Amino acid sequence: MVVELAKNVYWVGVVDWALDHFHGHELSTHRGSTYNSYLIKDEKTVLIDTVWDPFTDEFVERLKELVDPADIDIVVANHSEVDHSGALPEIMRLAPNATVAVSPKGMDSFPGHYHKDWNFKVVKTGDSINIGSRNLVFIEAPMLHWPDSMFTYLKEDAILFPNDAFGQHFATTYRFNDQVDQKELYEEALKYYANILTPYSPMVSKKIDEIIAMGVPVNMIAPSHGVIWRDNPMQIVELYKEWASQKPSKKAVILYDTMWNATRKMADAINGGLGEGGVSSRVFHIPTSDRNDVITEIFKAGAVVVGSSTINNGVLPTIAPILEDLKGLKFRNKVTGAFGSYGWSGESVPKIKKHLESCGFDVVGEGVSVKWQPAAEDLDTCRAFGRQIADELSNRLS
Ligand code: FEO
């Protein structure tokens, strides 16, 4: 169903309740998603972004409730990833003379995706297009989250269309932030930031400062996924500012895998020590945990402790990917530690420690290695290690 944001400005996207993973299987989406597209009717008819191509027919039918798609004059293509550009070829088949406004980097990605000789218009930060009684103003937003990403600002209605930024993978009945469960909305906005935007946090901070310095009013923030921020729209900008700072909190995450429970017992004891030191933990057995939920908890935590048994002179194959995530997502400000059990050789702990150092984290001590099953004194050592990590974290926060 079409939804009006302001006079002659409409949401014309689709709601994907069934989506359980995004980017192939890279990102879990427990609450589905939406692909938001917006239509502006003025002297010019403007479409801002499209939808993922499997939903093209539904999208075109929705557009037809408002316009003949052949009458579209301008498509603003804020970002080329296919969840927003997948229906663009069909729109351009229906409206072949439409102008496609893209960022400078979009002139790489859009032709690269579609290999069509469309009527592209490159727009840079500060450029504007008059559409009759209103103006579209463009702001390049490289690495929020692709080099080609840009924001579009509908000046007279003070609506910001920031594409992926400020979005959530959150399928809902209603389209606005004040109409949905606030706890669910917060969880999805945070998961989205933690899993997609964390590595670009310095760019997020810079872009937010730039937008605030522009001093323009913002009545609404209409992202390309999830609900539209109309009630106190700047709340999500403030949250992004806070999240981009990656301030540590007094929480820990313990990640582990185990072969015969020795490393699991160590994880439990380290959790006990952290608790004695006043730090609550989430303990994740990695093979049975959702990777993206784990990443969200790591994002929130001030301490991360990683454990693995030793196998084949290294870590368990289930642990290697989360170590790569710790590096690739460029988490900052974490106190970390390593632990694990072994039988004949004990490489897992030094390998985890070395990896954590290579991520730029402070690593507490040498970690704890236990040969065979932990004895009572080994578990005491693990508890002491947990307390040591808690103390280190507390010192940082004081
Ligand atoms: Fe970067 Fe929603 O795609």
Short mmCIF file of C-alpha atoms and ligand atoms in Angstrom, two decimals:
data_model
loop_
_atom_site.label_atom_id
_atom_site.label_comp_id
_atom_site.label_asym_id
_atom_site.label_seq_id
_atom_site.Cartn_x
_atom_site.Cartn_y
_atom_site.Cartn_z
CA MET A 1 0.00 0.00 0.00
CA VAL A 2 1.25 3.46 -0.96
CA VAL A 3 1.92 5.72 2.06
CA GLU A 4 2.11 9.52 1.94
CA LEU A 5 5.05 11.14 3.79
CA ALA A 6 4.18 14.72 2.83
CA LYS A 7 2.03 16.27 0.15
CA ASN A 8 2.85 14.43 -3.09
CA VAL A 9 5.75 12.51 -1.52
CA TYR A 10 5.04 8.78 -1.22
CA TRP A 11 6.59 5.55 -0.01
CA VAL A 12 6.26 3.07 -2.88
CA GLY A 13 8.54 0.25 -1.69
CA VAL A 14 7.93 -3.36 -0.76
CA VAL A 15 7.91 -5.25 2.53
CA ASP A 16 9.83 -8.55 2.51
CA TRP A 17 8.54 -10.49 5.50
CA ALA A 18 10.21 -13.72 4.37
CA LEU A 19 13.80 -12.49 4.14
CA ASP A 20 15.85 -14.43 6.68
CA HIS A 21 19.33 -13.63 5.31
CA PHE A 22 20.78 -10.76 3.34
CA HIS A 23 23.91 -10.45 1.19
CA GLY A 24 23.56 -14.13 0.37
CA HIS A 25 24.00 -15.65 3.81
CA GLU A 26 26.23 -12.95 5.26
CA LEU A 27 23.63 -11.18 7.43
CA SER A 28 20.74 -12.72 9.35
CA THR A 29 17.49 -10.78 9.19
CA HIS A 30 15.24 -12.27 11.87
CA ARG A 31 12.58 -9.64 11.28
CA GLY A 32 12.67 -9.52 7.45
CA SER A 33 13.30 -6.22 5.69
CA THR A 34 11.83 -3.59 3.42
CA TYR A 35 13.16 -2.05 0.22
CA ASN A 36 12.03 1.54 0.36
CA SER A 37 11.48 3.57 -2.75
CA TYR A 38 9.93 7.03 -2.80
CA LEU A 39 7.94 8.90 -5.43
CA ILE A 40 7.72 12.69 -5.62
CA LYS A 41 5.05 14.24 -7.83
CA ASP A 42 5.83 17.79 -8.88
CA GLU A 43 6.29 19.37 -12.31
CA LYS A 44 8.78 16.55 -12.66
CA THR A 45 7.99 13.06 -11.46
CA VAL A 46 10.88 11.73 -9.42
CA LEU A 47 11.61 8.24 -8.17
CA ILE A 48 14.15 7.86 -5.39
CA ASP A 49 15.74 4.39 -5.58
CA THR A 50 13.91 1.23 -6.61
CA VAL A 51 13.64 -2.23 -5.04
CA TRP A 52 15.29 -5.65 -5.24
CA ASP A 53 14.54 -7.21 -8.63
CA PRO A 54 12.44 -10.21 -7.43
CA PHE A 55 9.85 -7.62 -6.35
CA THR A 56 9.81 -5.67 -9.61
CA ASP A 57 6.24 -6.57 -10.62
CA GLU A 58 4.82 -5.69 -7.20
CA PHE A 59 6.77 -2.44 -7.27
CA VAL A 60 5.55 -1.40 -10.71
CA GLU A 61 1.94 -2.18 -9.72
CA ARG A 62 2.36 0.04 -6.65
CA LEU A 63 3.75 2.87 -8.76
CA LYS A 64 0.77 2.59 -11.08
CA GLU A 65 -1.50 3.54 -8.16
CA LEU A 66 0.07 7.01 -8.43
CA VAL A 67 1.57 7.49 -11.88
CA ASP A 68 2.10 5.94 -15.25
CA PRO A 69 5.72 4.73 -14.85
CA ALA A 70 6.38 6.00 -18.38
CA ASP A 71 5.93 9.54 -16.96
CA ILE A 72 8.88 9.28 -14.57
CA ASP A 73 11.33 12.07 -15.43
CA ILE A 74 14.13 11.46 -12.95
CA VAL A 75 15.33 8.41 -11.07
CA VAL A 76 17.64 9.30 -8.21
CA ALA A 77 19.84 6.24 -7.75
CA ASN A 78 21.52 6.82 -4.40
CA HIS A 79 23.42 3.51 -4.37
CA SER A 80 23.84 0.68 -6.86
CA GLU A 81 23.55 -2.38 -4.62
CA VAL A 82 20.82 -4.51 -6.17
CA ASP A 83 18.40 -4.35 -3.27
CA HIS A 84 17.86 -0.72 -4.37
CA SER A 85 18.65 -0.83 -8.07
CA GLY A 86 17.34 -4.26 -9.06
CA ALA A 87 14.11 -2.88 -10.55
CA LEU A 88 15.91 -0.02 -12.32
CA PRO A 89 16.19 -1.82 -15.69
CA GLU A 90 12.42 -2.32 -15.78
CA ILE A 91 11.77 1.32 -14.81
CA MET A 92 14.14 2.43 -17.56
CA ARG A 93 12.41 0.11 -20.03
CA LEU A 94 9.11 1.82 -19.16
CA ALA A 95 10.59 5.34 -19.03
CA PRO A 96 13.59 5.19 -21.39
CA ASN A 97 14.11 8.95 -21.49
CA ALA A 98 14.29 9.40 -17.73
CA THR A 99 17.43 10.91 -16.26
CA VAL A 100 19.31 8.70 -13.77
CA ALA A 101 21.01 10.87 -11.16
CA VAL A 102 24.02 9.16 -9.60
CA SER A 103 27.04 10.12 -7.51
CA PRO A 104 30.44 10.33 -9.24
CA LYS A 105 31.29 6.81 -8.02
CA GLY A 106 27.88 5.68 -9.29
CA MET A 107 29.27 6.18 -12.78
CA ASP A 108 31.46 3.18 -12.04
CA SER A 109 28.97 0.92 -10.28
CA PHE A 110 25.72 1.46 -12.23
CA PRO A 111 27.16 0.87 -15.73
CA GLY A 112 29.13 -2.00 -14.19
CA HIS A 113 25.95 -3.64 -12.96
CA TYR A 114 23.62 -3.04 -15.90
CA HIS A 115 25.71 -2.26 -18.99
CA LYS A 116 23.06 0.12 -20.36
CA ASP A 117 23.47 3.45 -22.04
CA TRP A 118 20.99 5.29 -19.81
CA ASN A 119 20.79 9.06 -19.56
CA PHE A 120 23.04 9.39 -16.50
CA LYS A 121 23.52 12.70 -14.72
CA VAL A 122 26.37 12.87 -12.23
CA VAL A 123 25.57 14.93 -9.12
CA LYS A 124 28.08 16.00 -6.49
CA THR A 125 27.71 17.31 -2.94
CA GLY A 126 25.81 20.61 -3.03
CA ASP A 127 24.40 20.09 -6.54
CA SER A 128 20.66 20.47 -6.85
CA ILE A 129 17.92 19.73 -9.34
CA ASN A 130 14.76 21.84 -9.50
CA ILE A 131 11.68 19.66 -9.99
CA GLY A 132 9.08 22.43 -10.10
CA SER A 133 8.00 23.82 -6.75
CA ARG A 134 10.81 21.95 -4.97
CA ASN A 135 14.49 21.17 -5.14
CA LEU A 136 16.52 18.02 -4.66
CA VAL A 137 19.93 18.59 -3.08
CA PHE A 138 22.62 15.90 -3.15
CA ILE A 139 25.23 14.93 -0.58
CA GLU A 140 27.86 12.34 -1.43
CA ALA A 141 28.25 9.84 1.41
CA PRO A 142 31.15 7.60 0.40
CA MET A 143 31.54 4.47 2.55
CA LEU A 144 28.11 4.85 4.14
CA HIS A 145 28.37 2.14 3.14
CA TRP A 146 29.70 1.90 -0.44
CA PRO A 147 31.90 4.37 -2.32
CA ASP A 148 28.90 5.26 -4.52
CA SER A 149 26.46 5.97 -1.66
CA MET A 150 24.80 9.36 -1.55
CA PHE A 151 22.03 11.13 0.32
CA THR A 152 19.26 13.16 -1.30
CA TYR A 153 17.56 16.02 0.54
CA LEU A 154 14.15 17.30 -0.52
CA LYS A 155 14.68 20.88 0.55
CA GLU A 156 11.19 22.35 0.81
CA ASP A 157 9.82 19.37 2.80
CA ALA A 158 13.08 18.93 4.75
CA ILE A 159 13.11 15.18 4.08
CA LEU A 160 16.45 13.39 3.97
CA PHE A 161 16.69 10.21 1.88
CA PRO A 162 19.99 8.68 3.10
CA ASN A 163 19.60 5.30 1.41
CA ASP A 164 21.18 2.58 3.60
CA ALA A 165 22.28 4.91 6.42
CA PHE A 166 19.88 5.00 9.40
CA GLY A 167 18.06 1.92 8.08
CA GLN A 168 16.99 -1.31 9.72
CA HIS A 169 16.19 -4.77 8.40
CA PHE A 170 12.73 -4.62 9.92
CA ALA A 171 9.54 -5.68 8.13
CA THR A 172 6.55 -3.97 9.72
CA THR A 173 2.88 -3.28 9.07
CA TYR A 174 3.38 0.47 9.46
CA ARG A 175 5.94 2.74 7.83
CA PHE A 176 6.84 5.25 10.54
CA ASN A 177 9.05 4.97 13.61
CA ASP A 178 6.35 6.07 16.05
CA GLN A 179 4.07 3.23 14.90
CA VAL A 180 6.31 0.28 15.80
CA ASP A 181 7.67 -1.45 18.89
CA GLN A 182 10.48 0.82 20.10
CA LYS A 183 12.61 -1.97 21.60
CA GLU A 184 12.48 -3.97 18.37
CA LEU A 185 13.31 -0.86 16.35
CA TYR A 186 16.32 -0.08 18.55
CA GLU A 187 17.57 -3.68 18.31
CA GLU A 188 17.32 -3.73 14.53
CA ALA A 189 18.89 -0.29 14.05
CA LEU A 190 21.78 -1.32 16.30
CA LYS A 191 22.27 -4.70 14.63
CA TYR A 192 22.32 -2.94 11.25
CA TYR A 193 24.95 -0.46 12.43
CA ALA A 194 27.09 -3.08 14.18
CA ASN A 195 27.14 -5.50 11.25
CA ILE A 196 27.26 -3.10 8.30
CA LEU A 197 28.61 0.26 9.37
CA THR A 198 31.09 -0.41 12.18
CA PRO A 199 34.16 -0.43 9.90
CA TYR A 200 33.16 2.95 8.51
CA SER A 201 32.60 4.61 11.90
CA PRO A 202 35.16 7.41 11.29
CA MET A 203 33.33 8.31 8.05
CA VAL A 204 29.97 8.15 9.86
CA SER A 205 31.20 10.64 12.49
CA LYS A 206 32.56 12.96 9.82
CA LYS A 207 29.40 12.85 7.70
CA ILE A 208 27.17 13.52 10.71
CA ASP A 209 29.28 16.51 11.72
CA GLU A 210 29.07 17.75 8.12
CA ILE A 211 25.27 17.44 8.04
CA ILE A 212 24.84 19.12 11.42
CA ALA A 213 27.17 21.95 10.29
CA MET A 214 24.94 22.52 7.26
CA GLY A 215 22.27 23.63 9.73
CA VAL A 216 19.42 22.49 7.53
CA PRO A 217 16.12 21.42 9.09
CA VAL A 218 15.28 17.73 9.01
CA ASN A 219 11.59 16.91 9.38
CA MET A 220 11.96 13.30 8.35
CA ILE A 221 14.67 10.75 7.60
CA ALA A 222 13.51 8.22 5.04
CA PRO A 223 16.07 5.40 4.67
CA SER A 224 15.99 2.59 2.14
CA HIS A 225 15.31 -0.15 4.71
CA GLY A 226 12.88 -0.29 7.61
CA VAL A 227 10.79 2.47 9.07
CA ILE A 228 10.88 6.19 8.34
CA TRP A 229 12.05 8.42 11.19
CA ARG A 230 9.38 11.14 11.53
CA ASP A 231 9.02 11.32 15.32
CA ASN A 232 12.17 13.08 16.57
CA PRO A 233 14.09 12.08 13.41
CA MET A 234 17.41 13.30 14.79
CA GLN A 235 17.31 10.58 17.46
CA ILE A 236 18.83 8.11 14.98
CA VAL A 237 21.51 10.63 14.00
CA GLU A 238 22.40 11.02 17.69
CA LEU A 239 22.51 7.26 18.10
CA TYR A 240 24.80 6.91 15.06
CA LYS A 241 27.07 9.56 16.54
CA GLU A 242 27.25 7.60 19.78
CA TRP A 243 27.72 4.24 18.03
CA ALA A 244 30.41 5.64 15.73
CA SER A 245 32.47 6.58 18.80
CA GLN A 246 32.63 2.86 19.77
CA LYS A 247 32.77 3.74 23.45
CA PRO A 248 33.42 0.64 25.57
CA SER A 249 30.72 -0.50 27.99
CA LYS A 250 30.99 -2.57 31.14
CA LYS A 251 29.98 -5.77 29.41
CA ALA A 252 31.93 -8.73 28.11
CA VAL A 253 31.46 -11.32 25.41
CA ILE A 254 33.04 -14.76 25.67
CA LEU A 255 33.26 -16.64 22.37
CA TYR A 256 34.35 -20.24 22.29
CA ASP A 257 34.18 -23.62 20.67
CA THR A 258 35.10 -26.86 22.38
CA MET A 259 35.78 -30.47 21.40
CA TRP A 260 35.26 -32.38 24.66
CA ASN A 261 33.99 -29.62 26.96
CA ALA A 262 37.34 -28.61 28.48
CA THR A 263 37.29 -25.21 26.77
CA ARG A 264 33.59 -24.85 27.67
CA LYS A 265 34.41 -25.35 31.36
CA MET A 266 37.13 -22.71 31.02
CA ALA A 267 34.61 -20.31 29.44
CA ASP A 268 32.25 -20.82 32.37
CA ALA A 269 35.03 -20.16 34.88
CA ILE A 270 36.17 -17.01 33.05
CA ASN A 271 32.55 -15.84 33.05
CA GLY A 272 32.50 -16.40 36.82
CA GLY A 273 35.64 -14.30 37.25
CA LEU A 274 34.29 -11.48 35.11
CA GLY A 275 31.12 -11.54 37.20
CA GLU A 276 33.14 -11.36 40.43
CA GLY A 277 34.83 -8.31 38.93
CA GLY A 278 31.45 -6.65 38.31
CA VAL A 279 31.26 -7.32 34.57
CA SER A 280 28.35 -9.29 33.13
CA SER A 281 29.01 -11.44 30.07
CA ARG A 282 27.24 -13.08 27.20
CA VAL A 283 28.80 -16.48 26.54
CA PHE A 284 28.48 -17.74 22.97
CA HIS A 285 29.18 -21.27 21.82
CA ILE A 286 30.01 -20.14 18.30
CA PRO A 287 28.81 -23.19 16.30
CA THR A 288 25.29 -22.84 17.74
CA SER A 289 25.09 -19.04 17.75
CA ASP A 290 23.86 -16.62 15.10
CA ARG A 291 26.98 -14.89 13.78
CA ASN A 292 25.33 -11.48 13.38
CA ASP A 293 23.76 -11.52 16.84
CA VAL A 294 27.21 -12.32 18.21
CA ILE A 295 28.70 -9.39 16.27
CA THR A 296 26.04 -7.08 17.71
CA GLU A 297 26.94 -8.19 21.24
CA ILE A 298 30.66 -7.72 20.51
CA PHE A 299 29.86 -4.21 19.30
CA LYS A 300 28.16 -3.42 22.62
CA ALA A 301 30.84 -5.04 24.80
CA GLY A 302 33.99 -3.51 26.27
CA ALA A 303 35.74 -6.88 26.58
CA VAL A 304 35.97 -9.85 24.23
CA VAL A 305 37.45 -13.17 25.33
CA VAL A 306 38.04 -15.86 22.71
CA GLY A 307 38.57 -19.55 23.38
CA SER A 308 39.32 -22.58 21.27
CA SER A 309 40.67 -26.05 21.67
CA THR A 310 43.77 -26.75 19.65
CA ILE A 311 43.37 -28.82 16.52
CA ASN A 312 45.85 -29.33 13.70
CA ASN A 313 48.23 -26.92 15.45
CA GLY A 314 45.70 -24.09 15.32
CA VAL A 315 42.19 -23.02 16.28
CA LEU A 316 38.97 -24.90 15.58
CA PRO A 317 37.56 -24.13 12.11
CA THR A 318 34.42 -22.66 13.70
CA ILE A 319 36.48 -20.00 15.50
CA ALA A 320 38.54 -18.78 12.54
CA PRO A 321 35.64 -16.84 10.89
CA ILE A 322 34.74 -14.83 14.00
CA LEU A 323 38.42 -13.91 14.38
CA GLU A 324 38.26 -12.57 10.81
CA ASP A 325 35.11 -10.60 11.69
CA LEU A 326 36.87 -9.02 14.67
CA LYS A 327 39.50 -7.73 12.26
CA GLY A 328 37.32 -6.95 9.22
CA LEU A 329 34.71 -5.01 11.17
CA LYS A 330 37.45 -2.85 12.72
CA PHE A 331 36.11 -2.97 16.25
CA ARG A 332 37.84 -0.52 18.55
CA ASN A 333 38.31 0.00 22.28
CA LYS A 334 38.07 -3.63 23.39
CA VAL A 335 39.97 -5.34 26.16
CA THR A 336 40.61 -8.88 24.96
CA GLY A 337 41.98 -12.22 26.06
CA ALA A 338 42.56 -15.77 24.83
CA PHE A 339 42.01 -19.19 26.36
CA GLY A 340 41.73 -22.82 25.34
CA SER A 341 42.53 -26.44 26.07
CA TYR A 342 44.86 -28.81 24.27
CA GLY A 343 46.18 -32.34 24.32
CA TRP A 344 49.47 -32.89 22.55
CA SER A 345 50.33 -29.39 21.46
CA GLY A 346 48.87 -26.00 22.47
CA GLU A 347 48.96 -23.52 19.62
CA SER A 348 45.39 -22.19 19.82
CA VAL A 349 45.92 -19.66 22.61
CA PRO A 350 49.09 -18.02 21.24
CA LYS A 351 47.49 -17.93 17.79
CA ILE A 352 44.33 -16.23 19.11
CA LYS A 353 46.46 -13.78 21.11
CA LYS A 354 48.54 -12.91 18.05
CA HIS A 355 45.42 -12.39 15.99
CA LEU A 356 43.82 -10.14 18.63
CA GLU A 357 47.01 -8.05 18.72
CA SER A 358 46.93 -7.79 14.94
CA CYS A 359 43.41 -6.35 15.24
CA GLY A 360 44.87 -3.54 17.36
CA PHE A 361 43.27 -4.70 20.63
CA ASP A 362 44.86 -4.63 24.05
CA VAL A 363 45.34 -8.26 25.03
CA VAL A 364 45.42 -9.15 28.73
CA GLY A 365 48.36 -11.36 29.70
CA GLU A 366 49.40 -14.43 27.75
CA GLY A 367 46.00 -16.06 27.99
CA VAL A 368 45.17 -19.34 29.71
CA SER A 369 46.07 -22.71 28.22
CA VAL A 370 45.04 -25.95 29.90
CA LYS A 371 46.39 -29.39 28.99
CA TRP A 372 43.69 -32.08 28.86
CA GLN A 373 40.72 -31.40 31.13
CA PRO A 374 40.93 -28.48 33.59
CA ALA A 375 41.61 -29.42 37.20
CA ALA A 376 40.19 -27.33 40.06
CA GLU A 377 43.30 -25.15 40.14
CA ASP A 378 43.06 -24.58 36.39
CA LEU A 379 39.52 -23.33 36.82
CA ASP A 380 40.77 -21.04 39.60
CA THR A 381 43.31 -19.68 37.10
CA CYS A 382 40.48 -19.08 34.59
CA ARG A 383 38.42 -17.26 37.22
CA ALA A 384 41.42 -15.11 38.10
CA PHE A 385 41.89 -14.38 34.39
CA GLY A 386 38.25 -13.27 34.18
CA ARG A 387 38.76 -10.98 37.17
CA GLN A 388 41.92 -9.57 35.60
CA ILE A 389 40.00 -8.72 32.42
CA ALA A 390 37.19 -7.17 34.47
CA ASP A 391 39.71 -5.05 36.38
CA GLU A 392 41.37 -3.91 33.16
CA LEU A 393 38.00 -2.95 31.70
CA SER A 394 36.91 -1.17 34.89
CA ASN A 395 40.17 0.82 34.93
CA ARG A 396 39.53 1.97 31.40
CA LEU A 397 36.02 3.07 32.20
CA SER A 398 36.92 4.95 35.37
FE1 FEO B 1 23.89 -1.39 0.38
FE2 FEO B 1 20.60 -1.84 1.16
O1 FEO B 1 22.16 -2.00 0.12
#
